[in-house]
CSV table of C-alpha atoms in Angstrom, one decimal:
chain,number,residue,atom,x,y,z
A,1,ALA,CA,-18.6,37.2,39.6
A,2,GLN,CA,-17.3,33.9,41.0
A,3,SER,CA,-19.2,30.6,41.5
A,4,VAL,CA,-18.5,27.0,42.3
A,5,THR,CA,-20.4,23.9,41.3
A,6,GLN,CA,-19.8,20.6,43.1
A,7,LEU,CA,-21.4,17.7,41.1
A,8,GLY,CA,-22.7,15.0,43.4
A,9,SER,CA,-24.0,15.9,46.8
A,10,HIS,CA,-23.3,12.3,47.9
A,11,VAL,CA,-20.5,10.0,46.8
A,12,SER,CA,-20.0,6.4,48.0
A,13,VAL,CA,-16.8,4.5,47.5
A,14,SER,CA,-15.4,1.2,48.8
A,15,GLU,CA,-12.5,1.3,51.2
A,16,GLY,CA,-9.3,1.1,49.1
A,17,ALA,CA,-11.0,2.5,45.9
A,18,LEU,CA,-10.3,5.7,44.1
A,19,VAL,CA,-11.9,8.9,45.5
A,20,LEU,CA,-13.0,11.5,42.9
A,21,LEU,CA,-14.9,14.6,44.0
A,22,ARG,CA,-15.7,17.1,41.3
A,23,CYS,CA,-15.5,20.9,41.4
A,24,ASN,CA,-16.0,23.3,38.6
A,25,TYR,CA,-15.6,27.0,39.0
A,26,SER,CA,-16.4,30.3,37.3
A,27,SER,CA,-14.2,33.3,37.8
A,28,SER,CA,-13.6,36.5,35.9
A,29,VAL,CA,-10.2,36.8,37.4
A,30,PRO,CA,-7.4,34.3,38.0
A,31,PRO,CA,-8.8,32.3,40.9
A,32,TYR,CA,-7.5,30.9,44.1
A,33,LEU,CA,-9.0,27.5,44.7
A,34,PHE,CA,-9.4,25.5,47.8
A,35,TRP,CA,-10.6,22.2,49.2
A,36,TYR,CA,-11.8,22.0,52.8
A,37,VAL,CA,-13.0,18.9,54.8
A,38,GLN,CA,-15.6,19.1,57.5
A,39,TYR,CA,-16.1,16.3,60.0
A,40,PRO,CA,-19.3,16.1,61.9
A,41,ASN,CA,-19.8,19.0,64.3
A,42,GLN,CA,-16.4,20.4,63.5
A,43,GLY,CA,-15.1,23.4,61.6
A,44,LEU,CA,-13.5,23.4,58.2
A,45,GLN,CA,-10.0,22.0,57.7
A,46,LEU,CA,-7.9,23.0,54.8
A,47,LEU,CA,-6.9,20.0,52.6
A,48,LEU,CA,-5.1,21.9,49.8
A,49,LYS,CA,-5.0,25.0,47.8
A,50,TYR,CA,-4.2,26.3,44.3
A,51,THR,CA,-2.6,29.7,44.0
A,52,SER,CA,-1.3,29.9,40.5
A,53,ALA,CA,1.9,27.9,41.1
A,54,ALA,CA,1.9,24.2,40.2
A,55,THR,CA,-1.3,23.0,38.6
A,56,LEU,CA,-1.1,19.6,40.4
A,57,VAL,CA,-1.5,20.3,44.1
A,58,LYS,CA,-0.8,17.8,46.9
A,59,GLY,CA,-2.5,18.2,50.2
A,60,ILE,CA,-2.8,16.4,53.5
A,61,ASN,CA,-4.0,12.9,54.1
A,62,GLY,CA,-3.0,11.7,50.6
A,63,PHE,CA,-5.4,14.0,48.7
A,64,GLU,CA,-4.4,15.9,45.6
A,65,ALA,CA,-6.2,18.1,43.0
A,66,GLU,CA,-5.4,19.3,39.5
A,67,PHE,CA,-6.2,22.8,38.2
A,68,LYS,CA,-7.4,22.6,34.6
A,69,LYS,CA,-8.1,26.1,33.3
A,70,SER,CA,-9.5,24.8,30.0
A,71,GLU,CA,-12.1,22.8,31.8
A,72,THR,CA,-12.5,25.3,34.7
A,73,SER,CA,-12.1,22.4,37.0
A,74,PHE,CA,-10.3,21.6,40.3
A,75,HIS,CA,-11.3,18.0,41.0
A,76,LEU,CA,-10.1,16.3,44.3
A,77,THR,CA,-8.7,12.8,44.2
A,78,LYS,CA,-7.2,10.2,46.5
A,79,PRO,CA,-5.9,6.9,45.1
A,80,SER,CA,-7.2,4.7,48.0
A,81,ALA,CA,-10.1,5.6,50.3
A,82,HIS,CA,-9.8,5.1,54.0
A,83,MET,CA,-12.7,4.8,56.4
A,84,SER,CA,-11.5,8.0,58.1
A,85,ASP,CA,-12.0,9.9,54.9
A,86,ALA,CA,-15.8,9.9,55.4
A,87,ALA,CA,-16.7,13.5,55.8
A,88,GLU,CA,-18.1,16.4,53.9
A,89,TYR,CA,-15.9,18.2,51.4
A,90,PHE,CA,-16.2,21.7,50.2
A,91,CYS,CA,-14.6,23.4,47.2
A,92,ALA,CA,-14.1,27.2,47.3
A,93,VAL,CA,-12.9,29.9,45.1
A,94,SER,CA,-11.6,33.4,45.9
A,95,GLY,CA,-9.9,36.2,44.1
A,96,THR,CA,-7.8,39.2,45.0
A,97,GLY,CA,-9.3,42.1,46.8
A,98,THR,CA,-11.3,40.9,49.8
A,99,TYR,CA,-10.3,37.3,49.3
A,100,LYS,CA,-13.7,36.2,50.5
A,101,TYR,CA,-14.6,32.6,49.6
A,102,ILE,CA,-17.4,31.4,47.5
A,103,PHE,CA,-18.2,27.8,48.5
A,104,GLY,CA,-19.8,25.0,46.7
A,105,THR,CA,-22.7,23.1,48.3
A,106,GLY,CA,-20.5,20.3,49.4
A,107,THR,CA,-20.1,16.6,48.7
A,108,ARG,CA,-20.7,14.1,51.4
A,109,LEU,CA,-18.3,11.1,51.1
A,110,LYS,CA,-19.2,7.8,52.4
A,111,VAL,CA,-16.6,5.0,52.6
A,112,LEU,CA,-18.0,1.5,52.5
A,113,ALA,CA,-16.2,-1.4,54.3
B,1,GLY,CA,-5.8,23.9,65.9
B,2,ALA,CA,-6.8,26.6,63.5
B,3,GLY,CA,-6.0,29.4,66.0
B,4,VAL,CA,-9.6,30.6,66.2
B,5,SER,CA,-11.9,30.1,69.1
B,6,GLN,CA,-15.7,30.7,69.0
B,7,THR,CA,-18.1,31.0,71.8
B,8,PRO,CA,-20.6,29.8,72.6
B,9,SER,CA,-20.3,26.5,70.8
B,10,ASN,CA,-24.1,26.1,70.9
B,11,LYS,CA,-26.8,28.7,71.4
B,12,VAL,CA,-30.5,28.1,71.7
B,13,THR,CA,-32.8,31.2,71.7
B,14,GLU,CA,-36.3,32.1,71.1
B,15,LYS,CA,-37.7,34.0,68.1
B,16,GLY,CA,-37.4,37.7,68.6
B,17,LYS,CA,-34.5,37.6,71.0
B,18,TYR,CA,-31.1,39.2,70.6
B,19,VAL,CA,-27.9,37.1,70.4
B,20,GLU,CA,-24.2,37.7,70.3
B,21,LEU,CA,-21.6,35.3,68.8
B,22,ARG,CA,-18.0,35.8,69.6
B,23,CYS,CA,-14.8,35.0,67.6
B,24,ASP,CA,-11.3,35.2,69.1
B,25,PRO,CA,-8.4,34.7,66.6
B,26,ILE,CA,-4.8,34.3,67.8
B,27,SER,CA,-3.0,37.6,67.7
B,28,GLY,CA,-1.2,38.9,64.7
B,29,HIS,CA,-3.9,38.5,62.0
B,30,THR,CA,-5.5,41.7,60.8
B,31,ALA,CA,-8.2,40.1,58.6
B,32,LEU,CA,-11.2,38.2,59.9
B,33,TYR,CA,-14.2,36.7,58.1
B,34,TRP,CA,-17.7,35.6,59.2
B,35,TYR,CA,-19.7,33.0,57.3
B,36,ARG,CA,-23.0,31.3,57.8
B,37,GLN,CA,-23.6,27.7,57.0
B,38,SER,CA,-27.2,26.6,56.8
B,39,LEU,CA,-28.2,23.0,57.0
B,40,GLY,CA,-27.1,21.1,53.9
B,41,GLN,CA,-25.4,24.1,52.4
B,42,GLY,CA,-21.9,25.4,51.9
B,43,PRO,CA,-20.8,28.4,54.0
B,44,GLU,CA,-21.9,31.8,52.8
B,45,PHE,CA,-19.9,35.0,53.3
B,46,LEU,CA,-21.3,37.5,55.7
B,47,ILE,CA,-18.6,40.1,56.5
B,48,TYR,CA,-14.9,40.8,56.3
B,49,PHE,CA,-12.8,42.9,58.7
B,50,GLN,CA,-9.5,44.4,57.9
B,51,GLY,CA,-8.3,45.7,61.3
B,52,THR,CA,-11.1,47.3,63.2
B,53,GLY,CA,-13.2,48.3,60.2
B,54,ALA,CA,-15.6,46.2,58.1
B,55,ALA,CA,-14.1,46.2,54.6
B,56,ASP,CA,-16.9,44.3,53.0
B,57,ASP,CA,-20.3,43.7,54.6
B,58,SER,CA,-22.1,42.8,51.4
B,59,GLY,CA,-23.1,39.3,52.7
B,60,LEU,CA,-25.1,40.5,55.7
B,61,PRO,CA,-28.6,39.4,54.9
B,62,ASN,CA,-30.4,42.4,56.4
B,63,ASP,CA,-30.1,45.1,59.0
B,64,ARG,CA,-30.8,42.7,61.9
B,65,PHE,CA,-27.2,41.5,61.5
B,66,PHE,CA,-24.3,43.6,62.7
B,67,ALA,CA,-20.7,42.8,63.5
B,68,VAL,CA,-18.0,44.7,65.3
B,69,ARG,CA,-14.3,44.3,66.0
B,70,PRO,CA,-13.4,47.3,68.2
B,71,GLU,CA,-9.8,46.5,68.9
B,72,GLY,CA,-8.9,44.7,65.8
B,73,SER,CA,-8.8,41.2,67.4
B,74,VAL,CA,-12.0,39.8,68.9
B,75,SER,CA,-15.1,40.1,66.8
B,76,THR,CA,-18.7,39.9,67.8
B,77,LEU,CA,-21.6,39.1,65.4
B,78,LYS,CA,-24.8,40.5,66.7
B,79,ILE,CA,-28.3,39.4,65.6
B,80,GLN,CA,-31.4,41.3,66.6
B,81,ARG,CA,-35.0,40.1,66.6
B,82,THR,CA,-33.9,36.6,65.7
B,83,GLU,CA,-36.0,34.5,63.3
B,84,ARG,CA,-36.2,30.8,62.8
B,85,GLY,CA,-34.5,31.2,59.5
B,86,ASP,CA,-31.4,32.5,61.3
B,87,SER,CA,-30.7,29.0,62.6
B,88,ALA,CA,-27.4,27.9,61.2
B,89,VAL,CA,-23.7,27.4,62.0
B,90,TYR,CA,-21.8,30.7,62.2
B,91,LEU,CA,-18.2,30.3,61.2
B,92,CYS,CA,-15.3,32.7,61.8
B,93,ALA,CA,-12.0,32.5,60.0
B,94,ARG,CA,-8.7,34.3,60.3
B,95,TRP,CA,-6.7,35.2,57.2
B,96,THR,CA,-3.0,34.5,57.1
B,97,GLY,CA,-2.2,37.0,54.3
B,98,LEU,CA,-1.3,34.1,52.0
B,99,GLU,CA,-4.8,33.5,50.4
B,100,THR,CA,-5.8,31.0,53.0
B,101,GLN,CA,-8.4,31.2,55.7
B,102,TYR,CA,-8.4,29.1,58.9
B,103,PHE,CA,-11.7,28.4,60.4
B,104,GLY,CA,-12.9,28.1,63.9
B,105,PRO,CA,-15.2,25.3,65.1
B,106,GLY,CA,-18.3,27.5,64.7
B,107,THR,CA,-21.3,28.4,66.8
B,108,ARG,CA,-24.5,26.4,66.2
B,109,LEU,CA,-27.5,28.8,66.6
B,110,LEU,CA,-31.0,27.4,67.0
B,111,VAL,CA,-33.9,29.8,67.0
B,112,LEU,CA,-37.1,28.2,68.4
């Protein structure tokens, strides 16, 4: 079985500060891991994905994430927050077979001026 | 965009009514997924189509929910005898065959 835990349902950072959103996963098979962003009243937009290649993955809008198997983590970071980063972020895991996603409960990021 | 359109964007209905939600992916993708996102939650898997057939419907909550994809492209999610607890955003995603799903904007269903 697979599961995802996102620690912190709400995170606030100052503009220009480091963004760190946490994601831990559980999977009995080698996982595929994803981060999606959701702006108000919009669908999910892919930020980045891990598919067993490089463990440090770079995505759009300056975000990156590092796959750490020993810690079963896939935390999302961005060196400098921008006001436009305010949104909800979801971590997801899938495996082979049906490739259906298991999502975390999301983290709402607030960026303070 | 993500290459997936969903209609209607919003649907308000009364308890007990029947609703249909439509998903239209750009052509060339054999796999299609439906998810449900309740308020304050992450999306939850409902059903997965490979071509015209439902390859995995283990996420459908009960027999009031049904989905079809008769020609392997457009899919319709059907909900009978709607209940207030069915209120959610229903998301559709196409699968590129490279692990990644691309999501449509969703249909916001409100059952009064």
